Short mmCIF file of C-alpha atoms in Angstrom, two decimals:
data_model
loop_
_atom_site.label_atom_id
_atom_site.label_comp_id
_atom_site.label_asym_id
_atom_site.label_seq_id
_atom_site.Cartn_x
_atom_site.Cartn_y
_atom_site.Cartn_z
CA UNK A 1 24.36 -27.74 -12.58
CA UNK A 2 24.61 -24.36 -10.75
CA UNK A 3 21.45 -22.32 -10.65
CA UNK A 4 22.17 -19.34 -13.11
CA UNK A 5 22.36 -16.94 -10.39
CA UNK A 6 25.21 -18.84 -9.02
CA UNK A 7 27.07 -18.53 -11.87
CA UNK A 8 27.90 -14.78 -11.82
CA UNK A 9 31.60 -14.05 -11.28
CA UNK A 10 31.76 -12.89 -7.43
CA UNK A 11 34.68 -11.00 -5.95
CA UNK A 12 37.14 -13.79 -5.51
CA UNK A 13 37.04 -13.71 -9.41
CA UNK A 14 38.44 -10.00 -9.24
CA UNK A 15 36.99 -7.21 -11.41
CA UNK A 16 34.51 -7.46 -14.18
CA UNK A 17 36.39 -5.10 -16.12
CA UNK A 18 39.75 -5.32 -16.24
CA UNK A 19 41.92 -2.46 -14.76
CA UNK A 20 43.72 -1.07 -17.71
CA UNK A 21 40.56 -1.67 -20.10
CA UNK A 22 39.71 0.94 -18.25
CA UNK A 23 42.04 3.56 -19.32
CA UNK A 24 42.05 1.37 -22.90
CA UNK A 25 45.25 -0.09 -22.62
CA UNK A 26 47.37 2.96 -22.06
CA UNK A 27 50.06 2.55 -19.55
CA UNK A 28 51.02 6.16 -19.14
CA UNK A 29 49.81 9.54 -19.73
CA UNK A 30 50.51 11.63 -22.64
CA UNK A 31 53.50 13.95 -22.20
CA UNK A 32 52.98 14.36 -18.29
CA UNK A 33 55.23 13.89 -16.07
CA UNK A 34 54.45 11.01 -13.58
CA UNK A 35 52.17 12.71 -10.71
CA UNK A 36 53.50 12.32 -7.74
CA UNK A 37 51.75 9.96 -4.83
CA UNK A 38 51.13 12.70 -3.01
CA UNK A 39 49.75 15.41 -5.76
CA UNK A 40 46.75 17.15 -4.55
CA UNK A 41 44.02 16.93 -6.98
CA UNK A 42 41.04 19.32 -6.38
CA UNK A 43 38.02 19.49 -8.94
CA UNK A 44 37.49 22.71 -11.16
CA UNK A 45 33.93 24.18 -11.14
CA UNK A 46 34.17 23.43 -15.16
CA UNK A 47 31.01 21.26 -16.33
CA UNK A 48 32.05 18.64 -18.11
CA UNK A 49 31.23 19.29 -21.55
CA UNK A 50 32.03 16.68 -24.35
CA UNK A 51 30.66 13.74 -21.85
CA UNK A 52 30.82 11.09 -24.41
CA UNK A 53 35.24 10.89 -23.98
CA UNK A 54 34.41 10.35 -20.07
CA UNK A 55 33.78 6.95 -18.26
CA UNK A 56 32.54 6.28 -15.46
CA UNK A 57 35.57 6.11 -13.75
CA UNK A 58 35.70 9.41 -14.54
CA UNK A 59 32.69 10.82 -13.33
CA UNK A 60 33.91 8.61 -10.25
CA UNK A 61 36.86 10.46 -9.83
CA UNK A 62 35.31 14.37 -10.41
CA UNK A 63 33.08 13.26 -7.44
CA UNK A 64 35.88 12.26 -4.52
CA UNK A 65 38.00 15.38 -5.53
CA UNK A 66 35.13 18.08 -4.79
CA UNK A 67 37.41 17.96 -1.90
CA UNK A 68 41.24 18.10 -2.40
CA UNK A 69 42.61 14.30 -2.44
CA UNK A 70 45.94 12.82 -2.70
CA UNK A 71 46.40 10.31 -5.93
CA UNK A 72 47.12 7.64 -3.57
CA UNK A 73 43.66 8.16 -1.66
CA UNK A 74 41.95 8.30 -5.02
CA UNK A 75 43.46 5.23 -6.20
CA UNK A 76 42.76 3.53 -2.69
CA UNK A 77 39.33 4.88 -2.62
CA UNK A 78 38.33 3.84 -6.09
CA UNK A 79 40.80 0.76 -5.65
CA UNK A 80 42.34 0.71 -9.08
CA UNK A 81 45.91 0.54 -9.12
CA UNK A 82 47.80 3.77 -9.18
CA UNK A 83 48.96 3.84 -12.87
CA UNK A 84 45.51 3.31 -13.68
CA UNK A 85 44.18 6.29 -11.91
CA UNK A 86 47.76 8.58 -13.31
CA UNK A 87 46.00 8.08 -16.33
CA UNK A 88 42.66 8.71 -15.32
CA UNK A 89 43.38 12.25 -13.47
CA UNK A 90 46.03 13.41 -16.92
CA UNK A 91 42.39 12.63 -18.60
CA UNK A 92 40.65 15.36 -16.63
CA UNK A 93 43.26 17.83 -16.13
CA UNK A 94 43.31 17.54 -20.40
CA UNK A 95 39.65 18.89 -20.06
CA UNK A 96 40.15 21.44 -17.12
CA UNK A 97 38.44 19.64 -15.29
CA UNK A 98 40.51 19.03 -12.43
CA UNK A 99 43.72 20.76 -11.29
CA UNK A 100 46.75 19.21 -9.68
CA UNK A 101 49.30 20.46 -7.08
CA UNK A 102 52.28 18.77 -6.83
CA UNK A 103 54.70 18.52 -4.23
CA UNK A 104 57.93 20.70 -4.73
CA UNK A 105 60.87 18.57 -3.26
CA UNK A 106 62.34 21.74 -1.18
CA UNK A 107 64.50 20.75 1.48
CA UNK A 108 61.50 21.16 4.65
CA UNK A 109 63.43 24.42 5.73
CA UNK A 110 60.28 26.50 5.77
CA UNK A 111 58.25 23.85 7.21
CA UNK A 112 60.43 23.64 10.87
CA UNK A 113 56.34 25.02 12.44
CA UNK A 114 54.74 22.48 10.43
CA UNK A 115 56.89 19.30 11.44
CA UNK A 116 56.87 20.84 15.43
CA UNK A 117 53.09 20.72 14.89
CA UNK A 118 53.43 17.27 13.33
CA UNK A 119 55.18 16.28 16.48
CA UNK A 120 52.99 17.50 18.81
CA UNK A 121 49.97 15.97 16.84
CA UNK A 122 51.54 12.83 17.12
CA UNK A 123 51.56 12.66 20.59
CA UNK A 124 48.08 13.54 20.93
CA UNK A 125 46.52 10.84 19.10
CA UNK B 1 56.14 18.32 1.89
CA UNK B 2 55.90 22.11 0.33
CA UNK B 3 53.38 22.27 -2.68
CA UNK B 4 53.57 24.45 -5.73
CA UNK B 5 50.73 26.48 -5.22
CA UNK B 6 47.55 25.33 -6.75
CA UNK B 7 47.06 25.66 -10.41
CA UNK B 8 44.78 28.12 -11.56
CA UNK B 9 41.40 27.26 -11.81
CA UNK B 10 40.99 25.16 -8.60
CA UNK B 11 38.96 24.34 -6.09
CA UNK B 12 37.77 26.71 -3.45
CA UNK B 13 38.85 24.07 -0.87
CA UNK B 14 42.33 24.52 0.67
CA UNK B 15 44.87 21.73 -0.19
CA UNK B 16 45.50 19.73 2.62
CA UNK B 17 49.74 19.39 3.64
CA UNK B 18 50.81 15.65 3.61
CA UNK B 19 53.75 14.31 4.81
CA UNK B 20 55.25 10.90 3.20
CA UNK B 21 57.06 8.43 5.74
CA UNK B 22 58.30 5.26 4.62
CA UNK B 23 58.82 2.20 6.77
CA UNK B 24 61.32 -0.52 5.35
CA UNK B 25 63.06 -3.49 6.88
CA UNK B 26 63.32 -6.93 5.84
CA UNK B 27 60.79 -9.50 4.96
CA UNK B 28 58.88 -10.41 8.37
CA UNK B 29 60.15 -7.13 10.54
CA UNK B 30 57.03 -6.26 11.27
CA UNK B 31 56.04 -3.45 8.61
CA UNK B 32 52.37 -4.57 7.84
CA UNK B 33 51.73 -4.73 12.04
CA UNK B 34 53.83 -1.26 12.41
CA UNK B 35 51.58 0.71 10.11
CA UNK B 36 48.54 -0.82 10.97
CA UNK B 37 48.77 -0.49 14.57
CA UNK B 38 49.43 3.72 14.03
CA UNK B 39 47.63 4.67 11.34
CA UNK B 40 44.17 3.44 9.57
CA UNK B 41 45.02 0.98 6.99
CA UNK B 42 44.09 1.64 3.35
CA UNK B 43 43.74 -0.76 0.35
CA UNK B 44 46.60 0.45 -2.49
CA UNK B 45 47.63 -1.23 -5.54
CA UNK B 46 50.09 -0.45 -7.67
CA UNK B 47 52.32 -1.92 -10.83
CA UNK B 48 54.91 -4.18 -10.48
CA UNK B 49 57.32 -4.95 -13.27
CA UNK B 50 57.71 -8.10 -14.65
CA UNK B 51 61.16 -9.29 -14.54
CA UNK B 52 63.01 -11.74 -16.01
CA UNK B 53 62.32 -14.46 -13.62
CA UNK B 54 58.65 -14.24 -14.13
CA UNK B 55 58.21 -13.91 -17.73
CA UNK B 56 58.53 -17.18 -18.59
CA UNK B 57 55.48 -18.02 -16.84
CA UNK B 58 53.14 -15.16 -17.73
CA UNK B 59 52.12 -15.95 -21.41
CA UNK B 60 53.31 -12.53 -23.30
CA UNK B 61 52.09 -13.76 -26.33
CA UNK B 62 49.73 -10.67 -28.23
CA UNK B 63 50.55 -8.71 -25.33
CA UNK B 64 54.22 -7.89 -25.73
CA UNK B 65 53.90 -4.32 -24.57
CA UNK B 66 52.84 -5.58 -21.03
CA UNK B 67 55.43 -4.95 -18.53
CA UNK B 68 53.48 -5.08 -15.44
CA UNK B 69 51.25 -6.32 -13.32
CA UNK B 70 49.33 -5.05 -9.89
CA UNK B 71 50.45 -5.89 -6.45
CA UNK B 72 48.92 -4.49 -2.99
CA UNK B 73 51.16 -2.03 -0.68
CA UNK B 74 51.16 -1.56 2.91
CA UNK B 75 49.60 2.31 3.01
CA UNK B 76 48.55 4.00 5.59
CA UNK B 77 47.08 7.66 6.91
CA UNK B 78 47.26 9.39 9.91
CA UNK B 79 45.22 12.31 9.94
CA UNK B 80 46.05 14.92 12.38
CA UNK B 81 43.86 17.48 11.11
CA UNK B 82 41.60 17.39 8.30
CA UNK B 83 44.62 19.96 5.96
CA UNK B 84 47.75 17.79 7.75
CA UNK B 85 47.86 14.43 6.80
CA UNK B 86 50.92 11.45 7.58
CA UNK B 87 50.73 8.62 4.71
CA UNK B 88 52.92 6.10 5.98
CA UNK B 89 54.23 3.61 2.76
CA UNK B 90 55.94 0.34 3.52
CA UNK B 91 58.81 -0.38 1.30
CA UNK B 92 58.37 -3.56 -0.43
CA UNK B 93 61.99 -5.80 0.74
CA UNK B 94 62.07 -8.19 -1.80
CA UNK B 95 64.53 -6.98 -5.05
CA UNK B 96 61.89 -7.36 -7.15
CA UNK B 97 60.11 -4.38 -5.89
CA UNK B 98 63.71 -1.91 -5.68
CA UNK B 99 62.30 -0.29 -8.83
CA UNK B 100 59.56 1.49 -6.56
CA UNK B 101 61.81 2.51 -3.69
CA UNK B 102 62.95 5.87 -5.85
CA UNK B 103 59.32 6.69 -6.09
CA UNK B 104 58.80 6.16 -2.72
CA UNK B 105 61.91 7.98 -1.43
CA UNK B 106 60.91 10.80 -3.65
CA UNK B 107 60.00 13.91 -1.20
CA UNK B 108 59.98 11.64 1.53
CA UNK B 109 60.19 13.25 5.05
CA UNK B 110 62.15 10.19 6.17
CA UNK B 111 62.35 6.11 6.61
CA UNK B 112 62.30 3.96 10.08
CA UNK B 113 64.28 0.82 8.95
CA UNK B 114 62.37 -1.98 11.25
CA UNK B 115 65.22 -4.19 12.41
CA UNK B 116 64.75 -8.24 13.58
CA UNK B 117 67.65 -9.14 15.76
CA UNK B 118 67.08 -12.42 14.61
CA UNK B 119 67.75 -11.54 11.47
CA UNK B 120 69.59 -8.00 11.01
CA UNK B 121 71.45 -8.28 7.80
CA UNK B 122 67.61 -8.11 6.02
CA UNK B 123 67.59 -5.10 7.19
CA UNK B 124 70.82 -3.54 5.54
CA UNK B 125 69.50 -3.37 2.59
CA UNK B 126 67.56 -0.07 3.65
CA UNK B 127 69.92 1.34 5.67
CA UNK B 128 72.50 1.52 2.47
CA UNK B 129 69.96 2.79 0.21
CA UNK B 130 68.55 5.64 2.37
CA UNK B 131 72.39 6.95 3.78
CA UNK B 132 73.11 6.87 0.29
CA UNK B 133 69.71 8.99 -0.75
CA UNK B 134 70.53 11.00 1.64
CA UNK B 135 66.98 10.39 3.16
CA UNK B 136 66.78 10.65 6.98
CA UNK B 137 66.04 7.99 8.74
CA UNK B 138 65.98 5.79 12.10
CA UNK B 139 66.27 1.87 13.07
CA UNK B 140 63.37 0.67 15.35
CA UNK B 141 64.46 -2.62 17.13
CA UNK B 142 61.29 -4.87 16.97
CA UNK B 143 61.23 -6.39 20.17
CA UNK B 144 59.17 -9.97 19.23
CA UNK B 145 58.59 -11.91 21.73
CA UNK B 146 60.98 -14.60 22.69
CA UNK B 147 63.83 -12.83 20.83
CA UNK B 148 67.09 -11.98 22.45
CA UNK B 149 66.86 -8.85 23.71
CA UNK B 150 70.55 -7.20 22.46
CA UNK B 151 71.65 -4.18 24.33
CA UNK B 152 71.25 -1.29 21.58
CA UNK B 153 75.17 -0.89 21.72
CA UNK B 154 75.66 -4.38 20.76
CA UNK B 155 72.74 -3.88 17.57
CA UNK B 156 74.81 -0.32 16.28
CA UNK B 157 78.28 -2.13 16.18
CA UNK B 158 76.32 -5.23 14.32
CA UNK B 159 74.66 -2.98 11.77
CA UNK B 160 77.59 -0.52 11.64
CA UNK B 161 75.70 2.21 12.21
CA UNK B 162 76.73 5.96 12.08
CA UNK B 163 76.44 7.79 15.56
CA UNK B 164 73.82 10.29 14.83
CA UNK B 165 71.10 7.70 12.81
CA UNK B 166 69.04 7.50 15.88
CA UNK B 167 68.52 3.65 17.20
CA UNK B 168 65.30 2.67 19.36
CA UNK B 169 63.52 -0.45 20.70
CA UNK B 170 59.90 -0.26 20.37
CA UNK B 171 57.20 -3.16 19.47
CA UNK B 172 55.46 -2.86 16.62
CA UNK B 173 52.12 -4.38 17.90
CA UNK B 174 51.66 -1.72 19.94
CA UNK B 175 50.03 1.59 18.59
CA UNK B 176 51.90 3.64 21.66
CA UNK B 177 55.18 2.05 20.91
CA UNK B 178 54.72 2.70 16.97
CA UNK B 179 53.92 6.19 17.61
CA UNK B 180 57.00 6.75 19.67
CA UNK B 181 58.99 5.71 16.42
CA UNK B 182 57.23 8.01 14.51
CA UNK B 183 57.76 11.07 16.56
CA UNK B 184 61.53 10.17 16.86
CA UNK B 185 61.84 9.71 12.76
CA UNK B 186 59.99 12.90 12.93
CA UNK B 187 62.50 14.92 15.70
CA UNK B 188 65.34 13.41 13.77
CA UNK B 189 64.29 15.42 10.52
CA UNK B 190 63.86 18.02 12.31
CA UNK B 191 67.17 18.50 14.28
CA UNK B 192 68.55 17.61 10.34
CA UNK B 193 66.34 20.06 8.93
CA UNK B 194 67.12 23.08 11.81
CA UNK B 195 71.15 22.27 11.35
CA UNK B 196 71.35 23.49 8.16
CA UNK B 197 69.21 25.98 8.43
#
């Protein structure tokens, strides 16, 4: 018989809680349109006021965009998969307290300097 | 990629300028080792759909409204400054996973197709879907070792290629080579870009 400290689930036995009980068993956001991978989300100085709607993959979240992050660095960061975190980001930007910049699919005409500079960048690493 | 201007309300922190790449090619091209040997590897899951081969297997029962289920992505960043950013995405190649490609593609800068002489009809897949987005891209011969080495001539007439999709041989193990693919994808969008401008 395993000593009871044994008996905990460990990693191998994946998360505790599962990802979508997370978000409650929603799959997508209400009446947003998807977020792109590479929307910007950046933290509003709002205070969260009605705390008891907020988990603490919320509170999780608020903290890693204090400094503007992609969605696919905050789903890698918090590793939950992306849909999950879609959810989780509609969820604050419903309270103000987050805003979100997506990417407008323009055809990279104005961004000839930025691309050079990618370029150059590149070779420097 | 051009952003929308920030919402009001946000941060006081600038919005960084990120730059999707995806990197496609058939099962075994050498994605994973291409976008690992550039760029610093991050952990990224996502939904997959169940399809019709696997539902007999996944007991639905209770939970008919289930449609997915996670799998892991090859993701990567490059970060050339901390406001310009390169995510690199490999483009899962089995047909299960075509329903994410449109994501992917979405606002993409461009695609390297990976190519395996051994085996280049896995990668024509990718070639027809991004001349037929529209997306820019370039093949990357991955040189393994003890393949025949083709003369890049001999690979374009294989693949049917169109004269200005940009062809080169690099090996994806190494992080100088990789980054030589990058910066071509990268000058190809560019001369793209500045023609019809």
């Amino acid at each position: 018989m395993p000593a009871p400290e044994d008996s905990w689930p460990d990693e191998a036995a994946g998360p505790v809680v599962r990802p979508y009980a997370v978000i409650r068993g929603r799959t997508r956001p209400r009446g947003e349109p998807n977020l792109d991978l590479l929307a910007i989300i950046t933290r509003t100085w709002r205070v969260p006021s009605d705390l008891w709607t907020l988990d603490p993959e919320h509170f999780s979240l608020l903290r890693l965009c204090i400094k503007p992050t992609s969605l696919v660095d905050l789903a890698s960061d918090l590793d939950l998969p992306l849909g999950v975190v879609r959810i989780l980001v509609a969820d604050l930007r419903e309270h103000g307290l987050v805003t979100v910049n997506q990417p407008t699919m323009s055809a990279w005409q104005d961004d000839l300097p930025i691309l050079r500079e990618v370029i150059n960048g590149l070779r420097r690493l | 990629m051009v952003y929308a201007g920030s919402e009001e309300g946000g941060g006081l922190a600038r919005s960084p300028f990120a730059i999707k790449i995806l990197v496609a090619g058939g099962f075994g091209a050498g994605k994973t080792t291409l976008v690992g040997s550039v760029s610093e590897i991050r952990p990224l899951r996502t939904e997959e759909q169940l399809t019709a081969p696997s539902v007999p297997v996944d007991p639905l029962e209770g939970v008919e409204h289930k449609t997915t289920t996670t799998v892991a992505m090859d993701f990567g960043r490059i970060t050339l400054r901390e406001d310009l950013l390169i995510y690199l995405f490999g483009t899962p190649g089995q047909e299960r996973f075509w329903f994410m490609w449109d994501e992917l593609a979405h606002g993409a800068l461009g695609a390297i197709v990976l190519a395996d002489t051994r085996r280049l009809t896995d990668s024509f897949p990718a070639v027809d879907y991004f001349e037929q987005r529209g997306v820019p891209f370039i093949v990357a011969v991955n040189c393994f070792d003890g393949a025949h080495r083709f003369a890049i001539g001999d690979i374009r007439t294989a693949m049917d290629l169109d004269d200005h999709v940009p062809m080169i041989l690099c090996d994806a193990r190494r992080r100088s080579s990789s980054k030589e693919v990058l910066i071509a994808l990268v000058e190809h969008a560019v001369r793209l870009v500045s023609a019809v401008a």
